[in-house]
Amino acid sequence: MGDESMSKSAVIVGGGFFGCSMALMLRELGLEVTVLERADELLTRASRVNQARVHGGYHYPRSLMTAFRSRHNYERWREAYRPAICDTFTKLYSVGKTFSKVTASQFELFMKRIGAPLREASPAHRKLMNWDLVEGLWVAEECAFDYSVLREIVRQQMEEAGVVVHFKADAQTLTKSGDRMRLELQDGRGFDADWVFNATYSGVNRLGGEVERVPLKHELAEMALVKLPDELEGLSMTMMCGPFFSFMPYPAEGLTSLSHVRYTPHAEWYESVDGDDPAEDPYERFQRVIKKTNYQYMVADAARFMPALAGCEYSKSIWEVKTLLPKSEADDGRPILFRRDGASPNLVHVMGGKIDNIFDVGEELKPLMQQNS
């Protein structure tokens, strides 16, 4: 990296997987990079509380772009973070006979279009299903990740790259200072940079000052962690494509996550982009809400399709604010948000719908930096 390139600097607000990964990408492009993390550790929120799935495209048969990008990024992500990968289980996908938004034949055809492998399920797997409610069953190629291992990988990479990280650094307002940006923190500290990247996921609209708001939908989401019955050990299942369920290994706890389209969300709300009032902090609402598990409803419904699930042992639930772009509701797609702010063009809002979206962010980031070098 030459002296000229090092004259540019960037501050990233948010020390989740996306914020840390962008810090590394920007260092590769020659910028001095500082990461501001509100908590006292990296990867503590959305990077930790999720189903730990590296998507292979199977989950989005109604969104060609999301499914195709997932398939395109799958092997790349798995190889880049191999020490964090868990792929020693059998991944099953199934389509329900009723209430599914795709048929079994449509699902098969869609996976062929995006190059996502499907194999016929074995007789032993087929015996696990209630075929009064199930239309199709396949073995797919999908893996999980251990967020705690992933955190150590990116922490070490950032240390080696010379990325500066500040913890308990709660960015409050952004203002323009000539050609540069200035961030003011809650504790009175300030940081100046040529570029600011807002990678705070649910907290995108918390940053005040000369900043436009982004339309967002939030959900209070519960992920139940369970121990599977013996006959389901080594398996993972996702029922498509409607008000159904999914269970995946959760390697960091040595347990299995169970989610349900109907019962995982406990509440939902939208953020308005209008008005001058400060945006509500979704994490403050998260803290106020009483969290009572829906596990009994999740497992009861899931066991109708896969009766052995009735033998699960509940361990605990993990909770988080899940945030989506409202346009995702039409086709269940997960486009990335990568948007330069209209009021402060050297501020970029970034939010990925899935962890493998990070490579799509990289494809946006490089030309932006080259264009403005």
mmCIF file of C-alpha atoms in Angstrom:
data_model
loop_
_atom_site.group_PDB
_atom_site.id
_atom_site.type_symbol
_atom_site.label_atom_id
_atom_site.label_comp_id
_atom_site.label_asym_id
_atom_site.label_seq_id
_atom_site.Cartn_x
_atom_site.Cartn_y
_atom_site.Cartn_z
ATOM 1 C CA MET A 1 0.000 0.000 0.000
ATOM 2 C CA GLY A 2 1.480 3.308 -1.075
ATOM 3 C CA ASP A 3 1.560 6.584 0.853
ATOM 4 C CA GLU A 4 -1.016 8.194 -1.458
ATOM 5 C CA SER A 5 -3.638 5.503 -0.833
ATOM 6 C CA MET A 6 -3.094 5.699 2.918
ATOM 7 C CA SER A 7 -4.285 9.326 2.897
ATOM 8 C CA LYS A 8 -7.893 8.089 2.862
ATOM 9 C CA SER A 9 -9.604 6.868 6.019
ATOM 10 C CA ALA A 10 -12.849 5.117 6.925
ATOM 11 C CA VAL A 11 -14.815 4.621 10.117
ATOM 12 C CA ILE A 12 -17.151 1.656 10.320
ATOM 13 C CA VAL A 13 -19.988 1.856 12.813
ATOM 14 C CA GLY A 14 -20.787 -1.685 13.919
ATOM 15 C CA GLY A 15 -18.486 -4.576 14.805
ATOM 16 C CA GLY A 16 -20.609 -7.434 13.536
ATOM 17 C CA PHE A 17 -19.505 -9.786 10.777
ATOM 18 C CA PHE A 18 -20.354 -7.269 8.049
ATOM 19 C CA GLY A 19 -18.592 -4.381 9.746
ATOM 20 C CA CYS A 20 -15.455 -6.432 10.444
ATOM 21 C CA SER A 21 -15.397 -7.888 6.929
ATOM 22 C CA MET A 22 -15.733 -4.458 5.331
ATOM 23 C CA ALA A 23 -12.895 -3.214 7.528
ATOM 24 C CA LEU A 24 -10.659 -5.892 6.039
ATOM 25 C CA MET A 25 -11.814 -5.115 2.500
ATOM 26 C CA LEU A 26 -11.101 -1.415 2.954
ATOM 27 C CA ARG A 27 -7.643 -2.143 4.341
ATOM 28 C CA GLU A 28 -6.979 -4.222 1.231
ATOM 29 C CA LEU A 29 -7.924 -1.140 -0.795
ATOM 30 C CA GLY A 30 -5.418 0.968 1.140
ATOM 31 C CA LEU A 31 -7.563 2.902 3.604
ATOM 32 C CA GLU A 32 -6.871 3.491 7.271
ATOM 33 C CA VAL A 33 -9.805 1.858 9.050
ATOM 34 C CA THR A 34 -11.379 2.263 12.492
ATOM 35 C CA VAL A 35 -14.270 0.129 13.768
ATOM 36 C CA LEU A 36 -16.636 1.487 16.430
ATOM 37 C CA GLU A 37 -18.558 -1.187 18.334
ATOM 38 C CA ARG A 38 -21.282 -0.297 20.824
ATOM 39 C CA ALA A 39 -20.799 -3.495 22.864
ATOM 40 C CA ASP A 40 -17.631 -4.788 24.524
ATOM 41 C CA GLU A 41 -17.074 -7.614 22.025
ATOM 42 C CA LEU A 42 -17.298 -8.303 18.296
ATOM 43 C CA LEU A 43 -20.097 -10.326 16.643
ATOM 44 C CA THR A 44 -22.468 -10.206 19.612
ATOM 45 C CA ARG A 45 -25.869 -9.565 18.032
ATOM 46 C CA ALA A 46 -27.173 -10.572 14.585
ATOM 47 C CA SER A 47 -23.913 -12.401 13.813
ATOM 48 C CA ARG A 48 -24.489 -14.567 16.900
ATOM 49 C CA VAL A 49 -28.249 -14.903 17.213
ATOM 50 C CA ASN A 50 -29.368 -16.562 14.005
ATOM 51 C CA GLN A 51 -29.821 -20.047 12.642
ATOM 52 C CA ALA A 52 -26.098 -20.340 11.810
ATOM 53 C CA ARG A 53 -26.970 -21.376 8.252
ATOM 54 C CA VAL A 54 -24.706 -20.759 5.278
ATOM 55 C CA HIS A 55 -27.336 -20.579 2.563
ATOM 56 C CA GLY A 56 -27.003 -22.719 -0.531
ATOM 57 C CA GLY A 57 -29.961 -21.159 -2.354
ATOM 58 C CA TYR A 58 -32.596 -23.682 -1.275
ATOM 59 C CA HIS A 59 -34.346 -21.328 1.109
ATOM 60 C CA TYR A 60 -35.477 -18.838 -1.548
ATOM 61 C CA PRO A 61 -37.446 -20.594 -4.324
ATOM 62 C CA ARG A 62 -39.512 -17.437 -4.872
ATOM 63 C CA SER A 63 -36.579 -15.066 -5.276
ATOM 64 C CA LEU A 64 -34.330 -15.988 -8.183
ATOM 65 C CA MET A 65 -31.726 -13.307 -7.462
ATOM 66 C CA THR A 66 -31.385 -14.182 -3.749
ATOM 67 C CA ALA A 67 -31.224 -17.910 -4.469
ATOM 68 C CA PHE A 68 -28.718 -17.489 -7.298
ATOM 69 C CA ARG A 69 -26.433 -15.231 -5.269
ATOM 70 C CA SER A 70 -26.573 -17.655 -2.333
ATOM 71 C CA ARG A 71 -25.545 -20.535 -4.558
ATOM 72 C CA HIS A 72 -22.848 -18.424 -6.177
ATOM 73 C CA ASN A 73 -21.361 -17.449 -2.797
ATOM 74 C CA TYR A 74 -21.832 -20.747 -0.958
ATOM 75 C CA GLU A 75 -18.581 -22.563 -1.725
ATOM 76 C CA ARG A 76 -16.576 -19.367 -1.512
ATOM 77 C CA TRP A 77 -17.866 -18.610 1.979
ATOM 78 C CA ARG A 78 -17.370 -22.191 3.151
ATOM 79 C CA GLU A 79 -13.753 -22.233 2.003
ATOM 80 C CA ALA A 80 -12.959 -18.738 3.314
ATOM 81 C CA TYR A 81 -14.122 -19.637 6.833
ATOM 82 C CA ARG A 82 -13.487 -23.380 6.850
ATOM 83 C CA PRO A 83 -12.453 -23.611 10.562
ATOM 84 C CA ALA A 84 -15.884 -22.236 11.549
ATOM 85 C CA ILE A 85 -17.851 -24.594 9.294
ATOM 86 C CA CYS A 86 -19.970 -27.521 10.470
ATOM 87 C CA ASP A 87 -20.952 -29.790 7.559
ATOM 88 C CA THR A 88 -21.004 -33.238 9.132
ATOM 89 C CA PHE A 89 -24.799 -33.472 9.151
ATOM 90 C CA THR A 90 -27.359 -34.454 6.518
ATOM 91 C CA LYS A 91 -29.457 -31.533 5.288
ATOM 92 C CA LEU A 92 -33.026 -32.379 4.285
ATOM 93 C CA TYR A 93 -35.464 -30.106 2.479
ATOM 94 C CA SER A 94 -39.154 -30.882 2.181
ATOM 95 C CA VAL A 95 -42.220 -29.305 0.586
ATOM 96 C CA GLY A 96 -45.605 -29.388 2.301
ATOM 97 C CA LYS A 97 -48.762 -30.551 0.544
ATOM 98 C CA THR A 98 -50.865 -27.658 1.782
ATOM 99 C CA PHE A 99 -50.126 -23.981 2.425
ATOM 100 C CA SER A 100 -46.809 -24.204 0.568
ATOM 101 C CA LYS A 101 -46.168 -21.383 -1.892
ATOM 102 C CA VAL A 102 -44.295 -23.779 -4.201
ATOM 103 C CA THR A 103 -44.997 -27.352 -5.277
ATOM 104 C CA ALA A 104 -42.459 -30.169 -5.130
ATOM 105 C CA SER A 105 -41.954 -30.065 -8.900
ATOM 106 C CA GLN A 106 -41.513 -26.276 -8.845
ATOM 107 C CA PHE A 107 -38.935 -26.595 -6.075
ATOM 108 C CA GLU A 108 -36.951 -29.198 -8.004
ATOM 109 C CA LEU A 109 -37.030 -27.155 -11.208
ATOM 110 C CA PHE A 110 -35.957 -23.983 -9.426
ATOM 111 C CA MET A 111 -32.974 -25.703 -7.826
ATOM 112 C CA LYS A 112 -31.883 -27.014 -11.222
ATOM 113 C CA ARG A 113 -32.026 -23.461 -12.587
ATOM 114 C CA ILE A 114 -29.638 -22.131 -9.932
ATOM 115 C CA GLY A 115 -27.404 -25.228 -9.841
ATOM 116 C CA ALA A 116 -28.278 -26.283 -6.283
ATOM 117 C CA PRO A 117 -27.836 -30.074 -5.977
ATOM 118 C CA LEU A 118 -30.741 -32.207 -4.764
ATOM 119 C CA ARG A 119 -30.572 -35.954 -4.159
ATOM 120 C CA GLU A 120 -33.374 -38.372 -3.536
ATOM 121 C CA ALA A 121 -33.948 -38.967 0.164
ATOM 122 C CA SER A 122 -33.213 -42.446 1.502
ATOM 123 C CA PRO A 123 -35.992 -44.817 2.639
ATOM 124 C CA ALA A 124 -34.885 -44.252 6.232
ATOM 125 C CA HIS A 125 -35.314 -40.493 5.844
ATOM 126 C CA ARG A 126 -38.667 -40.911 4.138
ATOM 127 C CA LYS A 127 -39.941 -42.957 7.084
ATOM 128 C CA LEU A 128 -39.443 -39.941 9.313
ATOM 129 C CA MET A 129 -42.080 -37.911 7.479
ATOM 130 C CA ASN A 130 -45.877 -37.772 7.685
ATOM 131 C CA TRP A 131 -46.735 -38.200 4.013
ATOM 132 C CA ASP A 132 -50.298 -37.052 4.564
ATOM 133 C CA LEU A 133 -48.804 -33.549 4.912
ATOM 134 C CA VAL A 134 -45.598 -33.803 2.862
ATOM 135 C CA GLU A 135 -45.257 -33.763 -0.932
ATOM 136 C CA GLY A 136 -41.487 -34.059 -1.463
ATOM 137 C CA LEU A 137 -38.243 -34.767 0.406
ATOM 138 C CA TRP A 138 -34.622 -34.343 -0.742
ATOM 139 C CA VAL A 139 -31.057 -34.275 0.543
ATOM 140 C CA ALA A 140 -29.414 -30.898 -0.121
ATOM 141 C CA GLU A 141 -25.940 -29.387 0.284
ATOM 142 C CA GLU A 142 -25.899 -26.802 3.047
ATOM 143 C CA CYS A 143 -23.755 -26.194 6.120
ATOM 144 C CA ALA A 144 -23.739 -24.316 9.429
ATOM 145 C CA PHE A 145 -21.147 -22.111 11.119
ATOM 146 C CA ASP A 146 -19.895 -21.583 14.661
ATOM 147 C CA TYR A 147 -20.083 -17.851 15.350
ATOM 148 C CA SER A 148 -17.522 -18.074 18.180
ATOM 149 C CA VAL A 149 -14.898 -19.548 15.824
ATOM 150 C CA LEU A 150 -15.865 -17.042 13.127
ATOM 151 C CA ARG A 151 -15.307 -14.215 15.599
ATOM 152 C CA GLU A 152 -11.792 -15.415 16.349
ATOM 153 C CA ILE A 153 -11.005 -15.657 12.635
ATOM 154 C CA VAL A 154 -12.065 -12.078 11.859
ATOM 155 C CA ARG A 155 -10.527 -10.742 15.085
ATOM 156 C CA GLN A 156 -7.153 -12.190 14.146
ATOM 157 C CA GLN A 157 -7.438 -10.988 10.553
ATOM 158 C CA MET A 158 -8.215 -7.441 11.681
ATOM 159 C CA GLU A 159 -5.347 -7.416 14.150
ATOM 160 C CA GLU A 160 -2.923 -8.572 11.453
ATOM 161 C CA ALA A 161 -4.307 -5.985 9.004
ATOM 162 C CA GLY A 162 -3.929 -3.116 11.464
ATOM 163 C CA VAL A 163 -7.623 -2.298 11.865
ATOM 164 C CA VAL A 164 -8.228 -0.206 14.991
ATOM 165 C CA VAL A 165 -11.244 -1.280 17.080
ATOM 166 C CA HIS A 166 -12.920 0.783 19.812
ATOM 167 C CA PHE A 167 -15.411 -0.971 22.098
ATOM 168 C CA LYS A 168 -18.240 0.677 24.044
ATOM 169 C CA ALA A 169 -18.177 3.286 21.288
ATOM 170 C CA ASP A 170 -21.777 4.361 20.698
ATOM 171 C CA ALA A 171 -21.921 6.610 17.614
ATOM 172 C CA GLN A 172 -24.702 9.189 17.951
ATOM 173 C CA THR A 173 -24.473 11.853 15.251
ATOM 174 C CA LEU A 174 -22.749 12.469 11.938
ATOM 175 C CA THR A 175 -21.932 15.836 10.450
ATOM 176 C CA LYS A 176 -20.009 16.985 7.388
ATOM 177 C CA SER A 177 -16.808 18.874 8.014
ATOM 178 C CA GLY A 178 -15.612 20.119 4.643
ATOM 179 C CA ASP A 179 -14.952 17.053 2.515
ATOM 180 C CA ARG A 180 -14.809 14.810 5.569
ATOM 181 C CA MET A 181 -17.272 13.193 7.954
ATOM 182 C CA ARG A 182 -17.299 13.626 11.734
ATOM 183 C CA LEU A 183 -18.849 11.128 14.121
ATOM 184 C CA GLU A 184 -19.746 12.163 17.661
ATOM 185 C CA LEU A 185 -20.017 9.413 20.284
ATOM 186 C CA GLN A 186 -22.303 9.298 23.289
ATOM 187 C CA ASP A 187 -19.310 9.663 25.618
ATOM 188 C CA GLY A 188 -18.135 12.861 23.903
ATOM 189 C CA ARG A 189 -15.385 11.394 21.746
ATOM 190 C CA GLY A 190 -15.226 12.299 18.071
ATOM 191 C CA PHE A 191 -13.816 10.595 14.980
ATOM 192 C CA ASP A 192 -13.078 12.167 11.605
ATOM 193 C CA ALA A 193 -12.851 10.219 8.350
ATOM 194 C CA ASP A 194 -13.214 10.497 4.604
ATOM 195 C CA TRP A 195 -15.800 7.699 4.603
ATOM 196 C CA VAL A 196 -18.259 6.355 7.151
ATOM 197 C CA PHE A 197 -19.964 2.974 6.781
ATOM 198 C CA ASN A 198 -23.080 2.420 8.857
ATOM 199 C CA ALA A 199 -23.158 -1.362 9.440
ATOM 200 C CA THR A 200 -25.322 -1.471 12.538
ATOM 201 C CA TYR A 201 -28.018 -3.822 11.156
ATOM 202 C CA SER A 202 -31.162 -3.094 13.211
ATOM 203 C CA GLY A 203 -29.669 0.194 14.391
ATOM 204 C CA VAL A 204 -29.124 1.729 10.938
ATOM 205 C CA ASN A 205 -31.483 4.616 11.698
ATOM 206 C CA ARG A 206 -30.029 5.350 15.152
ATOM 207 C CA LEU A 207 -27.303 7.495 13.607
ATOM 208 C CA GLY A 208 -28.537 11.069 13.790
ATOM 209 C CA GLY A 209 -27.349 14.324 12.292
ATOM 210 C CA GLU A 210 -27.023 14.947 8.568
ATOM 211 C CA VAL A 211 -28.352 11.496 7.683
ATOM 212 C CA GLU A 212 -31.320 10.143 5.750
ATOM 213 C CA ARG A 213 -33.421 7.323 7.187
ATOM 214 C CA VAL A 214 -33.815 3.909 5.628
ATOM 215 C CA PRO A 215 -37.255 2.188 5.572
ATOM 216 C CA LEU A 216 -36.971 -0.944 7.726
ATOM 217 C CA LYS A 217 -39.122 -3.680 9.169
ATOM 218 C CA HIS A 218 -38.152 -5.175 12.539
ATOM 219 C CA GLU A 219 -39.220 -8.416 14.195
ATOM 220 C CA LEU A 220 -38.672 -9.618 17.740
ATOM 221 C CA ALA A 221 -37.384 -13.100 16.904
ATOM 222 C CA GLU A 222 -36.938 -16.203 19.065
ATOM 223 C CA MET A 223 -34.641 -19.084 18.205
ATOM 224 C CA ALA A 224 -35.255 -22.146 20.386
ATOM 225 C CA LEU A 225 -32.213 -24.318 21.166
ATOM 226 C CA VAL A 226 -32.966 -27.999 21.662
ATOM 227 C CA LYS A 227 -31.416 -31.434 21.918
ATOM 228 C CA LEU A 228 -32.717 -33.685 19.162
ATOM 229 C CA PRO A 229 -34.074 -37.172 19.867
ATOM 230 C CA ASP A 230 -31.692 -40.012 18.969
ATOM 231 C CA GLU A 231 -33.461 -40.887 15.695
ATOM 232 C CA LEU A 232 -32.876 -37.352 14.383
ATOM 233 C CA GLU A 233 -29.229 -36.966 15.450
ATOM 234 C CA GLY A 234 -27.056 -35.830 12.556
ATOM 235 C CA LEU A 235 -30.010 -34.422 10.610
ATOM 236 C CA SER A 236 -31.274 -30.964 9.722
ATOM 237 C CA MET A 237 -34.646 -30.217 8.144
ATOM 238 C CA THR A 238 -36.247 -27.233 6.431
ATOM 239 C CA MET A 239 -39.903 -27.359 5.359
ATOM 240 C CA MET A 240 -40.738 -25.181 2.362
ATOM 241 C CA CYS A 241 -42.288 -22.796 1.520
ATOM 242 C CA GLY A 242 -44.845 -21.272 3.848
ATOM 243 C CA PRO A 243 -45.803 -21.257 7.559
ATOM 244 C CA PHE A 244 -43.422 -24.099 8.382
ATOM 245 C CA PHE A 245 -40.313 -24.883 10.428
ATOM 246 C CA SER A 246 -36.581 -25.492 10.238
ATOM 247 C CA PHE A 247 -33.964 -27.018 12.516
ATOM 248 C CA MET A 248 -30.211 -26.635 12.076
ATOM 249 C CA PRO A 249 -27.078 -27.423 14.121
ATOM 250 C CA TYR A 250 -26.062 -24.537 16.388
ATOM 251 C CA PRO A 251 -22.379 -25.455 16.801
ATOM 252 C CA ALA A 252 -21.406 -22.786 19.329
ATOM 253 C CA GLU A 253 -23.704 -24.391 21.927
ATOM 254 C CA GLY A 254 -23.567 -28.009 20.779
ATOM 255 C CA LEU A 255 -27.334 -27.853 20.329
ATOM 256 C CA THR A 256 -29.870 -27.544 17.502
ATOM 257 C CA SER A 257 -31.831 -24.410 16.660
ATOM 258 C CA LEU A 258 -35.552 -24.719 15.980
ATOM 259 C CA SER A 259 -37.400 -21.907 14.246
ATOM 260 C CA HIS A 260 -40.899 -21.568 12.854
ATOM 261 C CA VAL A 261 -42.194 -19.039 10.348
ATOM 262 C CA ARG A 262 -45.343 -18.485 12.406
ATOM 263 C CA TYR A 263 -43.951 -18.661 15.963
ATOM 264 C CA THR A 264 -40.380 -17.335 15.775
ATOM 265 C CA PRO A 265 -41.551 -13.712 15.269
ATOM 266 C CA HIS A 266 -43.209 -12.421 18.457
ATOM 267 C CA ALA A 267 -43.814 -8.866 17.292
ATOM 268 C CA GLU A 268 -43.132 -6.683 14.285
ATOM 269 C CA TRP A 269 -42.927 -2.965 13.608
ATOM 270 C CA TYR A 270 -41.848 -0.580 10.865
ATOM 271 C CA GLU A 271 -39.588 2.444 10.985
ATOM 272 C CA SER A 272 -40.943 5.503 9.269
ATOM 273 C CA VAL A 273 -38.628 7.578 7.114
ATOM 274 C CA ASP A 274 -40.755 10.674 7.640
ATOM 275 C CA GLY A 275 -40.599 13.284 10.369
ATOM 276 C CA ASP A 276 -37.821 14.957 12.325
ATOM 277 C CA ASP A 277 -38.124 12.988 15.569
ATOM 278 C CA PRO A 278 -35.157 10.760 16.453
ATOM 279 C CA ALA A 279 -35.569 7.155 15.320
ATOM 280 C CA GLU A 280 -36.534 4.749 18.085
ATOM 281 C CA ASP A 281 -33.713 2.476 19.142
ATOM 282 C CA PRO A 282 -34.978 -1.038 18.237
ATOM 283 C CA TYR A 283 -32.657 -2.542 20.826
ATOM 284 C CA GLU A 284 -34.311 -0.482 23.565
ATOM 285 C CA ARG A 285 -37.695 -1.837 22.499
ATOM 286 C CA PHE A 286 -36.116 -5.298 22.470
ATOM 287 C CA GLN A 287 -35.085 -4.853 26.111
ATOM 288 C CA ARG A 288 -38.566 -3.720 27.167
ATOM 289 C CA VAL A 289 -40.521 -6.616 25.656
ATOM 290 C CA ILE A 290 -41.332 -9.582 27.883
ATOM 291 C CA LYS A 291 -39.850 -12.665 26.252
ATOM 292 C CA LYS A 292 -41.989 -15.762 26.742
ATOM 293 C CA THR A 293 -41.030 -18.744 24.645
ATOM 294 C CA ASN A 294 -43.188 -20.098 21.829
ATOM 295 C CA TYR A 295 -41.227 -23.338 21.803
ATOM 296 C CA GLN A 296 -44.226 -25.501 22.665
ATOM 297 C CA TYR A 297 -46.091 -24.199 19.616
ATOM 298 C CA MET A 298 -43.051 -24.554 17.345
ATOM 299 C CA VAL A 299 -42.418 -28.179 18.228
ATOM 300 C CA ALA A 300 -46.092 -29.181 18.265
ATOM 301 C CA ASP A 301 -46.636 -27.919 14.738
ATOM 302 C CA ALA A 302 -43.320 -29.264 13.416
ATOM 303 C CA ALA A 303 -44.062 -32.722 14.831
ATOM 304 C CA ARG A 304 -47.149 -32.967 12.628
ATOM 305 C CA PHE A 305 -44.800 -33.198 9.645
ATOM 306 C CA MET A 306 -41.914 -35.027 11.322
ATOM 307 C CA PRO A 307 -43.356 -36.909 14.318
ATOM 308 C CA ALA A 308 -39.984 -37.708 15.944
ATOM 309 C CA LEU A 309 -39.543 -33.984 16.729
ATOM 310 C CA ALA A 310 -41.982 -34.465 19.603
ATOM 311 C CA GLY A 311 -39.030 -36.044 21.445
ATOM 312 C CA CYS A 312 -36.922 -32.850 21.441
ATOM 313 C CA GLU A 313 -35.576 -31.607 24.774
ATOM 314 C CA TYR A 314 -35.840 -27.842 25.143
ATOM 315 C CA SER A 315 -32.698 -26.137 26.466
ATOM 316 C CA LYS A 316 -33.229 -22.377 26.119
ATOM 317 C CA SER A 317 -34.092 -19.644 23.647
ATOM 318 C CA ILE A 318 -31.943 -16.909 22.162
ATOM 319 C CA TRP A 319 -33.573 -13.645 21.129
ATOM 320 C CA GLU A 320 -32.733 -10.854 18.725
ATOM 321 C CA VAL A 321 -34.189 -8.077 16.596
ATOM 322 C CA LYS A 322 -34.416 -9.364 13.034
ATOM 323 C CA THR A 323 -34.437 -6.572 10.467
ATOM 324 C CA LEU A 324 -35.566 -6.681 6.849
ATOM 325 C CA LEU A 325 -36.077 -4.305 3.983
ATOM 326 C CA PRO A 326 -39.875 -4.022 3.549
ATOM 327 C CA LYS A 327 -39.648 -5.016 -0.115
ATOM 328 C CA SER A 328 -38.470 -8.469 1.040
ATOM 329 C CA GLU A 329 -42.020 -9.331 2.057
ATOM 330 C CA ALA A 330 -43.236 -9.847 -1.509
ATOM 331 C CA ASP A 331 -40.982 -12.763 -2.478
ATOM 332 C CA ASP A 332 -39.069 -13.510 0.761
ATOM 333 C CA GLY A 333 -35.881 -12.317 -0.945
ATOM 334 C CA ARG A 334 -32.908 -11.003 1.014
ATOM 335 C CA PRO A 335 -31.289 -8.223 -1.024
ATOM 336 C CA ILE A 336 -28.385 -6.359 0.522
ATOM 337 C CA LEU A 337 -28.714 -2.727 1.451
ATOM 338 C CA PHE A 338 -25.728 -0.806 0.088
ATOM 339 C CA ARG A 339 -26.797 2.804 -0.258
ATOM 340 C CA ARG A 340 -24.959 6.076 -0.248
ATOM 341 C CA ASP A 341 -26.744 8.597 1.927
ATOM 342 C CA GLY A 342 -28.471 11.403 0.050
ATOM 343 C CA ALA A 343 -27.627 14.020 2.657
ATOM 344 C CA SER A 344 -24.035 12.849 3.240
ATOM 345 C CA PRO A 345 -22.785 10.978 0.141
ATOM 346 C CA ASN A 346 -19.610 9.732 1.856
ATOM 347 C CA LEU A 347 -21.795 7.878 4.340
ATOM 348 C CA VAL A 348 -22.839 4.419 3.151
ATOM 349 C CA HIS A 349 -25.587 2.349 4.802
ATOM 350 C CA VAL A 350 -24.901 -1.386 4.599
ATOM 351 C CA MET A 351 -27.101 -4.267 5.731
ATOM 352 C CA GLY A 352 -26.981 -7.863 4.541
ATOM 353 C CA GLY A 353 -29.930 -10.215 4.692
ATOM 354 C CA LYS A 354 -27.672 -13.286 5.006
ATOM 355 C CA ILE A 355 -24.102 -13.847 6.116
ATOM 356 C CA ASP A 356 -22.913 -14.905 2.651
ATOM 357 C CA ASN A 357 -24.079 -11.527 1.284
ATOM 358 C CA ILE A 358 -20.691 -10.216 2.358
ATOM 359 C CA PHE A 359 -19.150 -11.063 -0.997
ATOM 360 C CA ASP A 360 -21.836 -9.021 -2.742
ATOM 361 C CA VAL A 361 -20.891 -6.111 -0.491
ATOM 362 C CA GLY A 362 -17.300 -6.496 -1.663
ATOM 363 C CA GLU A 363 -18.424 -6.199 -5.271
ATOM 364 C CA GLU A 364 -20.094 -2.873 -4.436
ATOM 365 C CA LEU A 365 -17.281 -1.565 -2.276
ATOM 366 C CA LYS A 366 -14.318 -1.840 -4.629
ATOM 367 C CA PRO A 367 -15.713 0.207 -7.564
ATOM 368 C CA LEU A 368 -17.006 2.835 -5.138
ATOM 369 C CA MET A 369 -13.555 3.347 -3.661
ATOM 370 C CA GLN A 370 -11.856 3.303 -7.076
ATOM 371 C CA GLN A 371 -14.357 5.812 -8.439
ATOM 372 C CA ASN A 372 -13.674 8.204 -5.588
ATOM 373 C CA SER A 373 -9.938 7.710 -5.204
#
